[in-house]
mmCIF file of C-alpha atoms in Angstrom:
data_model
loop_
_atom_site.group_PDB
_atom_site.id
_atom_site.type_symbol
_atom_site.label_atom_id
_atom_site.label_comp_id
_atom_site.label_asym_id
_atom_site.label_seq_id
_atom_site.Cartn_x
_atom_site.Cartn_y
_atom_site.Cartn_z
ATOM 1 C CA MET A 187 15.454 -12.182 26.608
ATOM 2 C CA ILE A 188 17.028 -11.286 23.263
ATOM 3 C CA TYR A 189 20.802 -10.929 23.053
ATOM 4 C CA GLU A 190 21.650 -8.328 20.408
ATOM 5 C CA HIS A 191 25.252 -7.904 19.364
ATOM 6 C CA PRO A 192 25.964 -5.392 16.566
ATOM 7 C CA LEU A 193 29.087 -7.297 15.556
ATOM 8 C CA ALA A 194 27.049 -10.474 15.099
ATOM 9 C CA TYR A 195 24.513 -8.549 13.016
ATOM 10 C CA LEU A 196 27.160 -7.040 10.740
ATOM 11 C CA LEU A 197 28.920 -10.367 10.302
ATOM 12 C CA GLY A 198 25.579 -11.931 9.440
ATOM 13 C CA LEU A 199 25.032 -9.377 6.680
ATOM 14 C CA GLU A 200 28.522 -9.995 5.365
ATOM 15 C CA GLY A 201 27.771 -13.706 5.399
ATOM 16 C CA VAL A 202 24.631 -13.237 3.316
ATOM 17 C CA ALA A 203 26.625 -11.224 0.787
ATOM 18 C CA LEU A 204 29.278 -13.939 0.614
ATOM 19 C CA LEU A 205 26.670 -16.648 0.098
ATOM 20 C CA ARG A 206 25.265 -14.687 -2.828
ATOM 21 C CA SER A 207 28.774 -14.428 -4.221
ATOM 22 C CA PHE A 208 29.240 -18.167 -3.793
ATOM 23 C CA ARG A 209 26.384 -18.838 -6.173
ATOM 24 C CA GLY A 210 27.842 -16.511 -8.777
ATOM 25 C CA GLU A 211 26.259 -13.101 -8.264
ATOM 26 C CA HIS A 212 29.560 -11.282 -7.612
ATOM 27 C CA ASP A 213 33.191 -11.522 -8.640
ATOM 28 C CA ARG A 214 36.462 -12.112 -6.820
ATOM 29 C CA GLU A 215 36.982 -8.414 -6.094
ATOM 30 C CA PHE A 216 33.644 -8.272 -4.263
ATOM 31 C CA VAL A 217 34.503 -11.330 -2.164
ATOM 32 C CA GLU A 218 37.914 -9.984 -1.223
ATOM 33 C CA ALA A 219 36.344 -6.665 -0.194
ATOM 34 C CA ARG A 220 33.863 -8.445 2.068
ATOM 35 C CA LEU A 221 36.626 -10.491 3.697
ATOM 36 C CA THR A 222 38.619 -7.319 4.299
ATOM 37 C CA GLU A 223 35.585 -5.702 5.935
ATOM 38 C CA ILE A 224 35.103 -8.727 8.162
ATOM 39 C CA ARG A 225 38.703 -8.539 9.374
ATOM 40 C CA LYS A 226 38.245 -4.849 10.185
ATOM 41 C CA LEU A 227 35.030 -5.547 12.061
ATOM 42 C CA LEU A 228 36.672 -8.259 14.137
ATOM 43 C CA ASP A 229 39.501 -5.855 15.017
ATOM 44 C CA ASP A 230 37.167 -2.996 15.954
ATOM 45 C CA ASP A 231 37.328 -2.657 19.747
ATOM 46 C CA THR A 232 34.261 -0.405 19.826
ATOM 47 C CA LEU A 233 32.129 -3.346 18.690
ATOM 48 C CA ALA A 234 33.612 -5.966 21.011
ATOM 49 C CA ASP A 235 31.559 -4.980 24.070
ATOM 50 C CA ALA A 236 28.578 -3.384 22.362
ATOM 51 C CA ALA A 237 26.105 -6.189 22.980
ATOM 52 C CA VAL A 238 22.882 -5.548 24.879
ATOM 53 C CA ASP A 239 20.145 -7.686 26.401
ATOM 54 C CA VAL A 240 16.763 -6.717 24.967
ATOM 55 C CA ALA A 241 13.495 -7.683 26.634
ATOM 56 C CA ARG A 242 10.876 -9.495 24.569
ATOM 57 C CA VAL A 243 7.431 -8.023 25.324
ATOM 58 C CA ASP A 244 3.936 -8.819 24.110
ATOM 59 C CA THR A 245 1.811 -6.437 22.054
ATOM 60 C CA VAL A 246 -0.098 -5.034 25.036
ATOM 61 C CA GLU A 247 3.027 -4.035 26.954
ATOM 62 C CA GLY A 248 4.963 -2.997 23.873
ATOM 63 C CA TYR A 249 2.266 -0.832 22.343
ATOM 64 C CA HIS A 250 1.546 0.731 25.720
ATOM 65 C CA VAL A 251 4.983 2.307 25.318
ATOM 66 C CA TRP A 252 4.961 2.756 21.547
ATOM 67 C CA SER A 253 1.472 4.293 21.349
ATOM 68 C CA LYS A 254 2.862 7.692 22.356
ATOM 69 C CA THR A 255 5.179 7.902 19.321
ATOM 70 C CA TYR A 256 3.772 5.305 16.918
ATOM 71 C CA ASP A 257 2.307 7.744 14.400
ATOM 72 C CA GLY A 258 5.501 9.419 13.424
ATOM 73 C CA PRO A 259 7.852 9.392 11.983
ATOM 74 C CA ASN A 260 7.211 5.796 10.904
ATOM 75 C CA THR A 261 8.745 4.916 7.550
ATOM 76 C CA ALA A 262 6.688 1.719 7.264
ATOM 77 C CA PHE A 263 3.619 3.884 6.627
ATOM 78 C CA ASP A 264 5.240 5.283 3.501
ATOM 79 C CA LEU A 265 5.510 1.769 2.121
ATOM 80 C CA ASP A 266 2.123 0.295 2.881
ATOM 81 C CA GLU A 267 -0.282 3.242 2.684
ATOM 82 C CA PRO A 268 -0.068 3.829 -1.102
ATOM 83 C CA LEU A 269 -0.636 0.143 -1.765
ATOM 84 C CA ILE A 270 -3.557 -0.185 0.642
ATOM 85 C CA ARG A 271 -5.190 2.949 -0.748
ATOM 86 C CA GLU A 272 -4.782 1.741 -4.321
ATOM 87 C CA ILE A 273 -6.799 -1.369 -3.484
ATOM 88 C CA VAL A 274 -9.350 0.215 -1.149
ATOM 89 C CA ASP A 275 -10.085 3.054 -3.568
ATOM 90 C CA ALA A 276 -11.327 0.539 -6.129
ATOM 91 C CA LEU A 277 -13.861 -0.996 -3.707
ATOM 92 C CA PRO A 278 -17.379 0.230 -2.893
ATOM 93 C CA ALA A 279 -18.074 1.728 0.524
ATOM 94 C CA GLY A 280 -19.532 -0.612 3.099
ATOM 95 C CA VAL A 281 -18.748 -1.879 6.581
ATOM 96 C CA ALA A 282 -14.975 -2.046 6.999
ATOM 97 C CA LEU A 283 -12.943 -3.649 9.774
ATOM 98 C CA ASP A 284 -9.528 -2.237 10.616
ATOM 99 C CA ALA A 285 -8.057 -5.344 12.238
ATOM 100 C CA ALA A 286 -5.277 -4.467 14.697
ATOM 101 C CA CYS A 287 -6.309 -0.863 14.149
ATOM 102 C CA GLY A 288 -3.636 0.682 16.376
ATOM 103 C CA THR A 289 -4.066 4.438 16.569
ATOM 104 C CA GLY A 290 -6.693 4.417 13.806
ATOM 105 C CA ARG A 291 -4.432 5.346 10.918
ATOM 106 C CA VAL A 292 -6.168 3.058 8.406
ATOM 107 C CA ALA A 293 -9.562 3.471 10.081
ATOM 108 C CA ALA A 294 -9.428 7.214 9.429
ATOM 109 C CA TYR A 295 -8.760 6.633 5.752
ATOM 110 C CA LEU A 296 -11.567 4.083 5.493
ATOM 111 C CA ALA A 297 -13.977 6.506 7.143
ATOM 112 C CA GLY A 298 -12.908 9.193 4.706
ATOM 113 C CA ARG A 299 -13.780 6.831 1.856
ATOM 114 C CA GLY A 300 -17.335 6.490 3.156
ATOM 115 C CA HIS A 301 -17.054 3.197 5.030
ATOM 116 C CA ARG A 302 -18.740 2.515 8.331
ATOM 117 C CA VAL A 303 -15.638 1.677 10.350
ATOM 118 C CA LEU A 304 -15.093 -0.974 12.987
ATOM 119 C CA GLY A 305 -11.747 -1.385 14.708
ATOM 120 C CA VAL A 306 -10.266 -4.144 16.854
ATOM 121 C CA ASP A 307 -6.980 -4.047 18.747
ATOM 122 C CA SER A 308 -5.448 -5.781 21.760
ATOM 123 C CA SER A 309 -3.871 -2.575 23.102
ATOM 124 C CA PRO A 310 -6.111 -0.311 25.211
ATOM 125 C CA ASP A 311 -3.639 2.547 24.733
ATOM 126 C CA MET A 312 -3.746 2.330 20.941
ATOM 127 C CA LEU A 313 -7.544 2.043 20.993
ATOM 128 C CA ALA A 314 -7.830 5.214 23.064
ATOM 129 C CA ARG A 315 -5.961 7.115 20.360
ATOM 130 C CA ALA A 316 -8.028 5.505 17.603
ATOM 131 C CA ARG A 317 -11.267 6.615 19.274
ATOM 132 C CA GLU A 318 -9.980 10.191 19.418
ATOM 133 C CA ARG A 319 -8.862 10.071 15.819
ATOM 134 C CA VAL A 320 -12.011 8.488 14.383
ATOM 135 C CA PRO A 321 -14.874 9.451 16.725
ATOM 136 C CA GLN A 322 -17.471 8.059 14.315
ATOM 137 C CA GLY A 323 -15.842 4.620 14.409
ATOM 138 C CA GLU A 324 -16.789 1.676 16.606
ATOM 139 C CA PHE A 325 -13.747 0.222 18.365
ATOM 140 C CA HIS A 326 -13.409 -3.001 20.340
ATOM 141 C CA LEU A 327 -10.728 -4.512 22.546
ATOM 142 C CA GLY A 328 -9.862 -7.988 21.315
ATOM 143 C CA GLY A 329 -7.418 -10.335 19.652
ATOM 144 C CA LEU A 330 -7.172 -11.135 15.967
ATOM 145 C CA ASP A 331 -7.723 -14.829 16.622
ATOM 146 C CA ARG A 332 -11.006 -14.078 18.429
ATOM 147 C CA LEU A 333 -12.580 -11.051 16.821
ATOM 148 C CA PRO A 334 -15.447 -9.655 18.941
ATOM 149 C CA LEU A 335 -17.741 -9.509 15.900
ATOM 150 C CA PRO A 336 -20.535 -11.754 14.595
ATOM 151 C CA ASP A 337 -20.339 -13.840 11.438
ATOM 152 C CA ASP A 338 -20.753 -12.051 8.094
ATOM 153 C CA ALA A 339 -20.402 -8.638 9.741
ATOM 154 C CA VAL A 340 -18.180 -6.722 7.320
ATOM 155 C CA ASP A 341 -17.579 -6.128 3.628
ATOM 156 C CA LEU A 342 -13.877 -5.355 3.969
ATOM 157 C CA VAL A 343 -11.080 -6.334 6.339
ATOM 158 C CA VAL A 344 -7.829 -4.381 6.311
ATOM 159 C CA CYS A 345 -4.933 -5.540 8.482
ATOM 160 C CA SER A 346 -1.792 -3.429 8.337
ATOM 161 C CA LEU A 347 1.616 -4.142 9.897
ATOM 162 C CA ALA A 348 0.254 -6.522 12.511
ATOM 163 C CA LEU A 349 0.551 -10.182 11.530
ATOM 164 C CA THR A 350 4.293 -10.051 12.144
ATOM 165 C CA HIS A 351 3.331 -10.117 15.833
ATOM 166 C CA VAL A 352 1.056 -13.165 15.461
ATOM 167 C CA PRO A 353 2.678 -16.541 16.221
ATOM 168 C CA VAL A 354 0.300 -18.567 13.994
ATOM 169 C CA LEU A 355 -1.519 -17.110 10.986
ATOM 170 C CA ASP A 356 -4.206 -19.754 10.401
ATOM 171 C CA PRO A 357 -6.617 -18.834 13.227
ATOM 172 C CA VAL A 358 -6.371 -15.151 12.318
ATOM 173 C CA LEU A 359 -7.155 -15.661 8.634
ATOM 174 C CA ALA A 360 -9.964 -18.008 9.670
ATOM 175 C CA GLU A 361 -11.445 -15.198 11.772
ATOM 176 C CA PHE A 362 -11.166 -12.778 8.862
ATOM 177 C CA ALA A 363 -13.103 -15.298 6.750
ATOM 178 C CA ARG A 364 -15.723 -15.753 9.471
ATOM 179 C CA VAL A 365 -16.589 -12.074 9.833
ATOM 180 C CA LEU A 366 -16.417 -11.359 6.089
ATOM 181 C CA ARG A 367 -19.586 -11.279 4.040
ATOM 182 C CA PRO A 368 -19.764 -13.166 0.733
ATOM 183 C CA GLY A 369 -18.179 -11.057 -1.967
ATOM 184 C CA GLY A 370 -16.063 -9.129 0.535
ATOM 185 C CA HIS A 371 -12.328 -8.451 0.481
ATOM 186 C CA VAL A 372 -9.381 -8.844 2.827
ATOM 187 C CA VAL A 373 -6.271 -6.700 2.410
ATOM 188 C CA VAL A 374 -3.194 -7.607 4.432
ATOM 189 C CA SER A 375 -0.032 -5.521 4.435
ATOM 190 C CA ASP A 376 2.917 -6.624 6.502
ATOM 191 C CA ILE A 377 6.653 -6.296 6.965
ATOM 192 C CA HIS A 378 8.415 -8.388 4.334
ATOM 193 C CA PRO A 379 9.705 -11.689 5.782
ATOM 194 C CA THR A 380 13.286 -10.830 4.884
ATOM 195 C CA GLY A 381 12.907 -7.614 6.864
ATOM 196 C CA VAL A 382 11.683 -9.534 9.887
ATOM 197 C CA ALA A 383 14.634 -11.895 9.503
ATOM 198 C CA ARG A 384 16.970 -8.887 9.526
ATOM 199 C CA GLY A 385 15.435 -7.546 12.731
ATOM 200 C CA VAL A 386 13.700 -4.460 11.379
ATOM 201 C CA ILE A 387 10.998 -4.519 14.079
ATOM 202 C CA PRO A 388 11.614 -1.270 15.997
ATOM 203 C CA CYS A 389 12.930 -1.270 19.520
ATOM 204 C CA VAL A 390 11.023 0.485 22.304
ATOM 205 C CA ARG A 391 12.144 1.725 25.711
ATOM 206 C CA LEU A 392 10.407 0.368 28.784
ATOM 207 C CA PRO A 393 9.552 2.772 31.633
ATOM 208 C CA ASP A 394 12.753 1.753 33.452
ATOM 209 C CA GLY A 395 14.840 2.573 30.378
ATOM 210 C CA ARG A 396 15.538 -0.978 29.259
ATOM 211 C CA PRO A 397 15.360 -1.662 25.499
ATOM 212 C CA ALA A 398 12.656 -4.060 24.356
ATOM 213 C CA ARG A 399 11.167 -5.469 21.184
ATOM 214 C CA ILE A 400 7.568 -6.444 20.580
ATOM 215 C CA ALA A 401 7.804 -10.151 19.846
ATOM 216 C CA PRO A 402 8.151 -10.690 16.074
ATOM 217 C CA TYR A 403 7.449 -13.921 14.200
ATOM 218 C CA HIS A 404 8.955 -14.813 10.846
ATOM 219 C CA HIS A 405 6.249 -15.873 8.367
ATOM 220 C CA PRO A 406 7.411 -16.653 4.824
ATOM 221 C CA ILE A 407 5.123 -15.316 2.110
ATOM 222 C CA GLY A 408 3.816 -18.809 1.443
ATOM 223 C CA ASP A 409 2.484 -18.991 5.016
ATOM 224 C CA TYR A 410 0.138 -16.078 4.321
ATOM 225 C CA VAL A 411 -1.152 -17.682 1.143
ATOM 226 C CA ARG A 412 -1.605 -21.110 2.732
ATOM 227 C CA ALA A 413 -3.449 -19.633 5.716
ATOM 228 C CA ALA A 414 -5.786 -17.721 3.398
ATOM 229 C CA LEU A 415 -6.470 -20.795 1.285
ATOM 230 C CA ALA A 416 -7.104 -22.901 4.384
ATOM 231 C CA ALA A 417 -9.591 -20.335 5.662
ATOM 232 C CA GLY A 418 -11.306 -20.409 2.275
ATOM 233 C CA ARG A 419 -11.787 -24.159 2.472
ATOM 234 C CA ARG A 420 -13.796 -23.579 5.630
ATOM 235 C CA GLY A 421 -16.644 -21.937 3.827
ATOM 236 C CA ARG A 422 -15.537 -19.497 1.150
ATOM 237 C CA ALA A 423 -13.741 -19.709 -2.139
ATOM 238 C CA VAL A 424 -10.571 -17.696 -1.924
ATOM 239 C CA ASP A 425 -8.499 -16.280 -4.734
ATOM 240 C CA GLY A 426 -5.202 -15.178 -3.209
ATOM 241 C CA ARG A 427 -3.223 -12.706 -5.320
ATOM 242 C CA LEU A 428 0.179 -11.727 -4.064
ATOM 243 C CA ALA A 429 2.563 -9.448 -5.871
ATOM 244 C CA VAL A 430 6.142 -9.352 -4.651
ATOM 245 C CA ARG A 431 7.996 -6.315 -3.308
ATOM 246 C CA ALA A 432 5.713 -5.934 -0.297
ATOM 247 C CA ARG A 433 2.441 -5.479 -2.156
ATOM 248 C CA PRO A 434 -0.400 -6.511 0.162
ATOM 249 C CA LEU A 435 -2.198 -9.795 -0.092
ATOM 250 C CA VAL A 436 -5.554 -9.169 -1.743
ATOM 251 C CA TRP A 437 -8.217 -11.657 -0.828
ATOM 252 C CA PRO A 438 -11.526 -11.456 -2.703
ATOM 253 C CA ALA A 439 -13.925 -13.950 -1.158
ATOM 254 C CA GLY A 440 -16.992 -15.257 -2.936
ATOM 255 C CA SER A 441 -19.890 -17.276 -1.609
#
């Protein structure tokens, strides 16, 4: 169970701002303003009893609920889609895997670019929507750490907004390497680690009305790079290129 208190969240943000001031990013006036805000927050009776217990659910249960509304509006799509398309558009058509395909948002784009599309997801509800959206695709129920695909099966792996829900990255990146053909590419787009730390993973409502969050895991950017490099040492040379400000990790793999 997650205990979410809005006062604790706001005080945490104020604390981050004060730490940045402490190392010289802001002046005395800024610090005094933050301290004044903190006093007001502590005196605000509307926040005193605003805490709520939030259930922690796995991806199957969480996306069973979220599948009905996942496609919109979802502001995360506005951030990752232009970046994914920029990379994918420069690659030749082939066999493409939409890993954690969800409702088939990325799969539909890949199909439109001429790829033969495969999709894997752990949520039956999301897969049902993906099959409706991309009828020419081939979709499988499965986990990212055990992809139901043979070795060297695809030319491209795209994984969007999913690894935040994976407790350990190494087995997932190893699976991406296993199913990828020599010369293929992996594109990973995910919520920025600072966003995960701030609790940006959306809340869903369970059938009984209780609030819940799909379990998030905080992976610093270096964890993605190290997992990709480790997977490369198991059979493929990997050149990880990561640009900051939430650009996806681009992983060209050579034999």
